[in-house]
Amino acid sequence: MGKELKIGVLISGSGSNLQSILDACACGKIAGRVVCVISNKADAFGLERAKKAGIPALHLDHRAYSGREAYDEALVASLREFGVELVVLAGFMRIITQVLLDAFPMRVMNIHPALLPAFPGLHAQRQALDYGAKVAGCTVHFVDCGCDTGPIIIQAAVSVIEGDTEDTLSARIQKEEHRIYPEAIRLFSEGALKVDGRVVTVRA
Ligand code: GAR
């Protein structure tokens, strides 16, 4: 068996994407394993999911730090302690700084519930509905110093249906999130992703 990628997952909430990644590792789809889960929120359900899977689950409260950089230094220290090689943001509702990016260059991924570059930032599904978009979706991308601007790895589209609410659209998008996030991590774990400027290609 080849080397296993050590994955660190950062969350703030339910952790359904975390669960899809745990499941993909457990069934051998991803040549890697989640070595730690860190939440900035004490009550994030994702911490329970991690514990259930026997994975170290840490609460690092951002309010205990003097600023974003100081918080990210603490994150980096914890991630390094567990030997993390890929940092996966899975509903981590914090803006990260250069401190984390410098520690893990082109090794931080995020999932965003919109077809970037449309609707970056908060409440992406609400933004799509308010704009009257007919197609919505999700994007897995490498994180750079901008807000949801990094090189795109995989996207999936879903139709917006008349009468959709934020909840119904989010549920349809999440189904796709749970498919494409593990897939992007699988490709990374196999060394199949090549990044050339903004453009990510998959090696044959
Ligand atoms: C996901 O829908 C993810 O796309 C979104 O948060 C949700 C977390 O759900 N992320 C963002 O909006 C980032 N800007 P989960 O905790 O069940 O995985």
Coordinates of N, CA and C and ligand atoms in Angstrom, one line a residue:
M1 N 0.8 -1.2 0.0 CA 0.0 0.0 0.0 C 0.9 1.2 0.0
G2 N 0.5 2.3 -0.8 CA 1.2 3.5 -0.8 C 1.1 4.3 0.4
K3 N 1.7 5.5 0.4 CA 1.7 6.4 1.6 C 0.3 6.9 1.8
E4 N -0.1 7.0 3.1 CA -1.5 7.6 3.4 C -1.3 9.1 3.6
L5 N -2.2 9.9 3.0 CA -2.2 11.3 3.2 C -2.8 11.7 4.5
K6 N -2.1 12.5 5.3 CA -2.6 12.9 6.6 C -3.5 14.2 6.4
I7 N -4.7 14.1 6.7 CA -5.7 15.2 6.5 C -6.1 15.8 7.8
G8 N -6.1 17.1 7.8 CA -6.7 17.9 9.0 C -7.9 18.6 8.5
V9 N -9.0 18.5 9.2 CA -10.2 19.1 8.8 C -10.6 20.2 9.8
L10 N -10.9 21.4 9.3 CA -11.4 22.5 10.1 C -12.9 22.7 9.9
I11 N -13.6 22.8 10.9 CA -15.1 22.9 10.8 C -15.6 24.0 11.8
S12 N -16.9 24.4 11.6 CA -17.6 25.3 12.5 C -18.9 24.8 12.9
G13 N -19.4 23.7 12.2 CA -20.8 23.4 12.4 C -21.1 21.9 12.2
S14 N -22.1 21.6 11.4 CA -22.7 20.2 11.4 C -21.6 19.1 10.9
G15 N -20.8 19.5 10.0 CA -19.7 18.6 9.6 C -20.2 17.5 8.7
S16 N -21.3 17.8 7.9 CA -21.7 16.7 6.9 C -20.6 16.5 5.9
N17 N -19.9 17.5 5.5 CA -18.8 17.3 4.5 C -17.7 16.5 5.2
L18 N -17.4 16.8 6.4 CA -16.4 16.0 7.2 C -16.8 14.5 7.1
Q19 N -18.1 14.3 7.4 CA -18.6 12.9 7.4 C -18.4 12.2 6.0
S20 N -18.6 12.9 4.9 CA -18.4 12.3 3.6 C -16.9 12.0 3.4
I21 N -16.1 12.8 4.0 CA -14.6 12.6 3.8 C -14.2 11.4 4.7
L22 N -14.8 11.3 5.9 CA -14.5 10.2 6.8 C -14.9 8.9 6.2
D23 N -16.1 8.9 5.6 CA -16.6 7.7 4.9 C -15.8 7.3 3.7
A24 N -15.3 8.3 3.0 CA -14.5 8.0 1.8 C -13.1 7.4 2.2
C25 N -12.6 7.9 3.3 CA -11.3 7.3 3.9 C -11.6 5.9 4.4
A26 N -12.7 5.7 5.1 CA -13.0 4.4 5.7 C -13.2 3.3 4.6
C27 N -13.7 3.7 3.5 CA -14.0 2.6 2.5 C -12.8 2.6 1.5
G28 N -11.7 3.3 1.7 CA -10.5 3.2 0.9 C -10.6 4.0 -0.4
K29 N -11.6 4.8 -0.5 CA -11.7 5.7 -1.7 C -10.5 6.7 -1.7
I30 N -10.3 7.3 -0.6 CA -9.2 8.2 -0.4 C -8.0 7.5 0.2
A31 N -6.8 7.7 -0.4 CA -5.6 7.0 0.1 C -5.1 7.9 1.2
G32 N -5.8 8.0 2.3 CA -5.5 8.9 3.4 C -6.4 8.7 4.6
R33 N -6.1 9.5 5.6 CA -7.0 9.4 6.8 C -7.0 10.8 7.5
V34 N -8.1 11.1 8.1 CA -8.3 12.3 8.9 C -7.6 12.1 10.2
V35 N -6.5 12.9 10.5 CA -5.8 12.7 11.7 C -6.2 13.7 12.8
C36 N -6.9 14.8 12.5 CA -7.5 15.6 13.5 C -8.6 16.5 12.9
V37 N -9.5 16.8 13.8 CA -10.6 17.7 13.4 C -10.6 18.9 14.4
I38 N -10.6 20.1 13.9 CA -10.5 21.3 14.8 C -11.7 22.2 14.4
S39 N -12.4 22.6 15.5 CA -13.6 23.5 15.4 C -13.3 24.8 16.1
N40 N -13.7 25.9 15.6 CA -13.7 27.2 16.4 C -14.9 27.3 17.3
K41 N -15.9 26.4 17.1 CA -17.1 26.5 17.9 C -17.2 25.2 18.7
A42 N -17.5 25.4 20.0 CA -17.5 24.3 21.0 C -18.6 23.3 20.7
D43 N -19.7 23.9 20.2 CA -20.9 23.0 20.0 C -21.1 22.5 18.6
A44 N -20.0 22.5 17.8 CA -20.1 22.0 16.4 C -20.4 20.5 16.4
F45 N -21.4 20.1 15.7 CA -21.8 18.7 15.7 C -20.7 17.8 15.1
G46 N -19.9 18.4 14.2 CA -18.8 17.8 13.6 C -17.8 17.2 14.6
L47 N -17.7 17.8 15.7 CA -16.7 17.3 16.7 C -17.2 15.9 17.2
E48 N -18.5 15.8 17.3 CA -19.1 14.5 17.7 C -18.8 13.4 16.7
R49 N -19.0 13.8 15.4 CA -18.7 12.9 14.3 C -17.3 12.4 14.4
A50 N -16.4 13.3 14.7 CA -14.9 13.0 14.8 C -14.7 12.0 15.9
K51 N -15.3 12.3 17.1 CA -15.1 11.4 18.2 C -15.6 10.0 18.0
K52 N -16.8 10.0 17.3 CA -17.4 8.7 17.0 C -16.5 7.9 16.1
A53 N -15.7 8.6 15.3 CA -14.8 7.9 14.3 C -13.4 7.6 15.0
G54 N -13.3 8.0 16.3 CA -12.1 7.8 17.0 C -10.9 8.7 16.6
I55 N -11.3 9.9 16.2 CA -10.3 10.9 15.7 C -10.2 12.0 16.7
P56 N -9.0 12.5 17.0 CA -8.9 13.6 17.9 C -9.7 14.8 17.4
A57 N -10.5 15.3 18.3 CA -11.5 16.4 18.0 C -11.1 17.6 19.0
L58 N -10.7 18.7 18.4 CA -10.2 19.8 19.2 C -11.1 21.0 19.1
H59 N -11.4 21.7 20.2 CA -12.1 23.0 20.1 C -11.0 24.1 20.3
L60 N -10.8 24.9 19.3 CA -9.9 26.1 19.4 C -10.7 27.3 19.3
D61 N -11.0 28.0 20.4 CA -11.9 29.1 20.4 C -11.2 30.4 19.9
H62 N -11.6 30.9 18.7 CA -11.0 32.1 18.1 C -11.0 33.3 19.1
R63 N -12.0 33.3 20.0 CA -12.2 34.5 20.8 C -11.1 34.6 21.9
A64 N -10.3 33.5 22.0 CA -9.2 33.5 23.0 C -7.9 34.0 22.5
Y65 N -8.0 34.5 21.2 CA -6.7 35.0 20.6 C -6.9 36.5 20.2
S66 N -5.7 37.1 20.1 CA -5.7 38.6 20.0 C -6.1 39.0 18.6
G67 N -6.1 38.1 17.6 CA -6.4 38.5 16.2 C -6.4 37.3 15.3
R68 N -6.7 37.5 14.0 CA -6.7 36.4 13.1 C -5.4 35.6 12.9
E69 N -4.3 36.5 12.9 CA -2.9 35.8 12.7 C -2.6 35.0 13.9
A70 N -2.9 35.5 15.1 CA -2.5 34.7 16.4 C -3.3 33.4 16.4
Y71 N -4.6 33.5 16.0 CA -5.4 32.3 15.9 C -4.9 31.3 14.9
D72 N -4.5 31.8 13.8 CA -4.0 30.9 12.7 C -2.6 30.3 13.2
E73 N -1.8 31.0 13.9 CA -0.6 30.4 14.5 C -0.9 29.2 15.4
A74 N -2.0 29.3 16.2 CA -2.4 28.2 17.0 C -2.9 27.1 16.2
L75 N -3.6 27.4 15.1 CA -4.1 26.3 14.2 C -2.9 25.6 13.6
V76 N -2.0 26.3 13.1 CA -0.8 25.7 12.4 C -0.1 24.8 13.4
A77 N 0.1 25.3 14.7 CA 0.8 24.5 15.7 C 0.1 23.2 15.9
S78 N -1.2 23.2 16.0 CA -2.0 22.0 16.2 C -1.9 21.1 15.0
L79 N -2.1 21.6 13.8 CA -2.1 20.8 12.6 C -0.7 20.2 12.4
R80 N 0.4 20.9 12.8 CA 1.7 20.3 12.7 C 1.9 19.2 13.7
E81 N 1.4 19.4 14.8 CA 1.5 18.4 15.9 C 1.0 17.0 15.4
F82 N -0.1 17.1 14.6 CA -0.6 15.8 14.1 C -0.1 15.4 12.7
G83 N 1.0 16.2 12.3 CA 1.6 15.8 11.0 C 0.8 16.0 9.8
V84 N -0.2 17.0 9.8 CA -1.1 17.2 8.7 C -0.4 17.6 7.5
E85 N -0.8 17.0 6.3 CA -0.2 17.4 5.0 C -1.2 18.1 4.1
L86 N -2.5 17.9 4.4 CA -3.5 18.6 3.6 C -4.6 19.2 4.6
V87 N -4.8 20.5 4.5 CA -5.8 21.1 5.4 C -7.1 21.3 4.6
V88 N -8.2 20.7 5.1 CA -9.5 20.8 4.5 C -10.4 21.6 5.3
L89 N -10.9 22.7 4.6 CA -11.9 23.6 5.3 C -13.3 23.0 4.9
A90 N -14.0 22.6 5.9 CA -15.3 22.0 5.6 C -16.4 22.7 6.5
G91 N -16.9 23.8 5.9 CA -17.8 24.7 6.7 C -17.1 25.4 7.8
F92 N -15.9 25.8 7.6 CA -15.1 26.5 8.6 C -15.4 28.0 8.3
M93 N -16.2 28.6 9.2 CA -16.7 30.0 8.8 C -15.8 31.1 9.4
R94 N -14.5 31.0 9.0 CA -13.5 32.0 9.4 C -12.7 32.4 8.2
I95 N -12.3 33.6 8.2 CA -11.4 34.1 7.1 C -10.0 33.7 7.6
I96 N -9.3 32.9 6.8 CA -7.9 32.5 7.2 C -6.9 33.5 6.6
T97 N -5.7 33.5 7.3 CA -4.7 34.5 6.9 C -3.5 33.8 6.2
Q98 N -2.6 34.6 5.8 CA -1.3 34.2 5.2 C -0.5 33.2 6.1
V99 N -0.7 33.4 7.4 CA 0.0 32.5 8.4 C -0.3 31.0 8.1
L100 N -1.6 30.7 7.8 CA -1.9 29.3 7.5 C -1.5 29.0 6.1
L101 N -1.7 29.9 5.2 CA -1.4 29.6 3.8 C 0.1 29.4 3.6
D102 N 1.0 30.2 4.3 CA 2.4 30.0 4.2 C 2.9 28.7 4.8
A103 N 2.2 28.2 5.8 CA 2.5 27.0 6.5 C 2.1 25.8 5.6
F104 N 1.1 25.9 4.8 CA 0.6 24.8 3.9 C 0.4 25.4 2.5
P105 N 1.4 25.7 1.8 CA 1.3 26.3 0.5 C 0.6 25.3 -0.5
M106 N -0.5 25.8 -1.2 CA -1.3 24.9 -2.1 C -1.7 23.6 -1.4
R107 N -1.9 23.7 -0.1 CA -2.3 22.5 0.6 C -3.4 22.8 1.5
V108 N -4.2 23.9 1.1 CA -5.4 24.2 1.9 C -6.6 24.2 0.8
M109 N -7.6 23.4 1.1 CA -8.7 23.3 0.2 C -10.0 23.8 0.9
N110 N -10.9 24.3 0.1 CA -12.2 24.8 0.7 C -13.3 24.3 -0.2
I111 N -14.5 24.2 0.4 CA -15.7 24.0 -0.4 C -16.7 25.1 -0.2
H112 N -17.2 25.6 -1.3 CA -18.1 26.8 -1.3 C -19.4 26.5 -2.0
P113 N -20.5 26.8 -1.4 CA -21.8 26.4 -2.0 C -22.3 27.3 -3.1
A114 N -21.5 27.6 -4.1 CA -21.8 28.3 -5.3 C -20.9 28.0 -6.4
L115 N -21.3 28.3 -7.6 CA -20.4 28.1 -8.8 C -19.5 29.4 -8.9
L116 N -18.4 29.3 -8.2 CA -17.5 30.5 -8.2 C -17.0 30.7 -9.6
P117 N -16.7 32.0 -10.0 CA -16.6 33.1 -9.2 C -18.0 33.8 -8.8
A118 N -19.1 33.2 -9.2 CA -20.4 33.8 -8.7 C -20.6 33.6 -7.2
F119 N -21.1 34.5 -6.6 CA -21.6 34.4 -5.2 C -20.6 34.0 -4.2
P120 N -19.4 34.7 -4.1 CA -18.5 34.4 -3.0 C -19.0 34.9 -1.7
G121 N -18.4 34.5 -0.6 CA -18.7 35.1 0.7 C -19.9 34.3 1.3
L122 N -20.5 35.0 2.3 CA -21.6 34.4 3.1 C -22.9 34.3 2.3
H123 N -23.7 33.3 2.8 CA -25.1 33.1 2.3 C -25.1 33.0 0.7
A124 N -24.2 32.1 0.2 CA -24.1 32.0 -1.2 C -25.4 31.5 -1.9
Q125 N -26.1 30.6 -1.2 CA -27.4 30.0 -1.8 C -28.4 31.1 -1.8
R126 N -28.5 31.9 -0.7 CA -29.4 33.1 -0.7 C -29.1 34.1 -1.8
Q127 N -27.8 34.3 -2.0 CA -27.4 35.3 -3.1 C -27.9 34.8 -4.4
A128 N -27.7 33.4 -4.7 CA -28.1 32.9 -6.0 C -29.6 33.0 -6.2
L129 N -30.4 32.7 -5.1 CA -31.9 32.9 -5.2 C -32.3 34.3 -5.5
D130 N -31.7 35.2 -4.7 CA -32.0 36.6 -4.8 C -31.7 37.2 -6.2
Y131 N -30.6 36.6 -6.8 CA -30.2 37.1 -8.1 C -31.0 36.6 -9.2
G132 N -31.8 35.5 -8.9 CA -32.6 34.9 -9.9 C -31.8 33.9 -10.8
A133 N -30.7 33.4 -10.3 CA -29.9 32.4 -11.0 C -30.8 31.1 -11.3
K134 N -30.6 30.5 -12.4 CA -31.4 29.3 -12.8 C -30.5 28.1 -12.5
V135 N -29.2 28.3 -12.4 CA -28.3 27.2 -12.1 C -27.5 27.6 -10.9
A136 N -27.3 26.7 -9.9 CA -26.5 27.0 -8.7 C -25.5 25.8 -8.6
G137 N -24.8 25.7 -7.5 CA -23.9 24.5 -7.4 C -22.9 24.7 -6.3
C138 N -21.8 24.0 -6.4 CA -20.7 24.1 -5.4 C -19.3 24.0 -6.1
T139 N -18.3 24.4 -5.4 CA -17.0 24.5 -5.9 C -16.0 24.0 -4.9
V140 N -15.1 23.1 -5.2 CA -13.9 22.8 -4.4 C -12.7 23.5 -5.0
H141 N -12.0 24.3 -4.2 CA -10.9 25.1 -4.7 C -9.7 25.1 -3.7
F142 N -8.5 25.3 -4.2 CA -7.4 25.6 -3.4 C -7.6 27.0 -2.8
V143 N -7.2 27.2 -1.6 CA -7.4 28.5 -1.0 C -6.2 29.4 -1.2
D144 N -6.5 30.7 -1.6 CA -5.4 31.7 -1.7 C -5.8 32.8 -0.8
C145 N -5.1 34.0 -1.0 CA -5.3 35.0 0.0 C -6.6 35.8 -0.2
G146 N -7.4 35.5 -1.3 CA -8.6 36.2 -1.5 C -9.8 35.5 -0.9
C147 N -11.0 36.1 -1.0 CA -12.2 35.4 -0.4 C -12.8 34.5 -1.5
D148 N -12.6 33.2 -1.4 CA -13.2 32.3 -2.4 C -12.7 32.5 -3.8
T149 N -11.4 32.8 -3.9 CA -10.9 33.2 -5.2 C -9.8 32.1 -5.8
G150 N -9.5 31.1 -5.0 CA -8.4 30.3 -5.4 C -8.7 29.3 -6.5
P151 N -7.6 28.7 -7.1 CA -7.8 27.8 -8.3 C -8.8 26.7 -8.0
I152 N -9.7 26.6 -9.0 CA -10.8 25.7 -8.9 C -10.4 24.2 -9.3
I153 N -10.8 23.3 -8.4 CA -10.5 21.9 -8.6 C -11.7 21.1 -9.2
I154 N -12.8 21.2 -8.6 CA -14.0 20.5 -9.2 C -15.2 21.4 -8.9
Q155 N -16.2 21.5 -9.8 CA -17.5 22.1 -9.6 C -18.6 21.2 -10.0
A156 N -19.7 21.4 -9.4 CA -20.9 20.6 -9.7 C -22.1 21.6 -9.8
A157 N -23.0 21.4 -10.8 CA -24.1 22.3 -10.9 C -25.4 21.6 -10.5
V158 N -26.3 22.4 -10.0 CA -27.7 21.9 -9.8 C -28.7 22.9 -10.3
S159 N -29.8 22.5 -10.7 CA -30.9 23.4 -11.2 C -31.5 24.1 -10.0
V160 N -31.8 25.4 -10.2 CA -32.7 26.1 -9.2 C -34.1 25.8 -9.7
I161 N -35.0 25.4 -8.8 CA -36.3 25.0 -9.1 C -37.3 26.1 -8.6
E162 N -38.3 26.4 -9.4 CA -39.3 27.4 -8.9 C -39.8 27.0 -7.5
G163 N -39.8 28.0 -6.7 CA -40.3 27.8 -5.3 C -39.2 27.3 -4.3
D164 N -38.0 27.2 -4.8 CA -36.9 26.8 -3.9 C -36.8 27.8 -2.8
T165 N -36.5 27.3 -1.6 CA -36.1 28.2 -0.5 C -34.6 28.0 -0.3
E166 N -34.0 28.8 0.6 CA -32.6 28.6 0.9 C -32.3 27.2 1.3
D167 N -33.3 26.6 2.1 CA -33.1 25.2 2.7 C -33.1 24.2 1.6
T168 N -34.1 24.3 0.7 CA -34.3 23.2 -0.3 C -33.1 23.3 -1.3
L169 N -32.7 24.5 -1.7 CA -31.6 24.6 -2.6 C -30.3 24.2 -1.9
S170 N -30.1 24.5 -0.7 CA -28.9 24.1 0.1 C -28.8 22.6 0.1
A171 N -29.9 21.9 0.4 CA -29.9 20.5 0.5 C -29.5 19.8 -0.9
R172 N -30.0 20.4 -2.0 CA -29.7 19.9 -3.3 C -28.2 20.1 -3.6
I173 N -27.7 21.2 -3.2 CA -26.3 21.5 -3.4 C -25.4 20.6 -2.5
Q174 N -25.8 20.4 -1.3 CA -25.0 19.6 -0.3 C -24.8 18.1 -0.8
K175 N -25.8 17.6 -1.5 CA -25.7 16.3 -2.1 C -24.5 16.2 -3.0
E176 N -24.3 17.3 -3.8 CA -23.2 17.3 -4.7 C -21.9 17.6 -3.9
E177 N -22.0 18.4 -2.9 CA -20.8 18.7 -2.1 C -20.2 17.4 -1.6
H178 N -21.1 16.5 -1.1 CA -20.6 15.3 -0.5 C -20.0 14.3 -1.5
R179 N -20.3 14.6 -2.8 CA -19.7 13.8 -3.8 C -18.3 14.4 -4.3
I180 N -18.3 15.7 -4.5 CA -17.1 16.3 -5.1 C -16.0 16.6 -4.1
Y181 N -16.3 16.8 -2.8 CA -15.2 17.0 -1.9 C -14.3 15.8 -1.7
P182 N -14.9 14.6 -1.4 CA -14.0 13.4 -1.3 C -13.3 13.2 -2.6
E183 N -13.9 13.5 -3.8 CA -13.3 13.2 -5.1 C -12.0 14.1 -5.3
A184 N -12.2 15.4 -4.9 CA -11.0 16.3 -5.0 C -9.9 15.9 -4.1
I185 N -10.2 15.4 -2.9 CA -9.2 15.0 -2.0 C -8.5 13.7 -2.5
R186 N -9.3 12.8 -3.1 CA -8.8 11.6 -3.7 C -7.8 11.9 -4.7
L187 N -8.1 12.9 -5.6 CA -7.2 13.3 -6.7 C -5.9 13.8 -6.1
F188 N -6.0 14.7 -5.0 CA -4.9 15.2 -4.4 C -4.0 14.1 -3.8
S189 N -4.7 13.2 -3.1 CA -3.9 12.1 -2.4 C -3.1 11.3 -3.4
E190 N -3.6 11.2 -4.6 CA -2.9 10.4 -5.6 C -1.9 11.3 -6.4
G191 N -1.7 12.5 -6.0 CA -0.8 13.4 -6.7 C -1.2 13.7 -8.1
A192 N -2.5 13.7 -8.3 CA -3.0 13.8 -9.7 C -3.3 15.3 -10.1
L193 N -3.3 16.2 -9.1 CA -3.6 17.6 -9.4 C -2.4 18.4 -9.8
K194 N -2.5 19.0 -10.9 CA -1.4 19.9 -11.4 C -2.0 21.3 -11.4
V195 N -1.3 22.3 -10.7 CA -1.7 23.6 -10.7 C -0.8 24.5 -11.5
D196 N -1.4 25.2 -12.5 CA -0.6 26.1 -13.3 C -1.3 27.5 -13.3
G197 N -0.8 28.4 -12.4 CA -1.5 29.6 -12.2 C -2.9 29.4 -11.6
R198 N -3.9 29.8 -12.3 CA -5.3 29.6 -11.8 C -5.8 28.2 -12.2
V199 N -5.2 27.6 -13.2 CA -5.8 26.4 -13.8 C -5.3 25.1 -13.2
V200 N -6.2 24.3 -12.7 CA -5.9 23.0 -12.2 C -6.3 21.9 -13.2
T201 N -5.3 21.1 -13.5 CA -5.7 20.0 -14.4 C -5.4 18.6 -13.7
V202 N -6.1 17.6 -14.2 CA -5.9 16.3 -13.6 C -5.0 15.4 -14.5
R203 N -3.9 15.0 -13.9 CA -3.0 14.2 -14.7 C -3.6 12.8 -15.0
A204 N -3.4 12.4 -16.3 CA -4.0 11.1 -16.7 C -3.3 10.0 -16.0
Ligands
GAR1 C1 -21.4 23.7 3.4 O1 -22.6 23.8 2.7 C2 -20.3 24.5 2.8 O2 -20.4 24.6 1.4 C3 -20.5 25.8 3.4 O3 -20.9 25.5 4.8 C4 -21.6 24.3 4.8 C5 -21.1 23.4 5.9 O4 -21.9 22.3 6.0 N1 -19.3 26.6 3.4 C6 -19.3 27.9 3.2 O5 -20.4 28.6 3.1 C7 -18.0 28.6 3.1 N2 -18.0 29.9 2.7 P1 -21.3 21.0 6.9 O6 -20.8 21.6 8.2 O7 -22.5 20.2 7.0 O8 -20.2 20.4 6.1

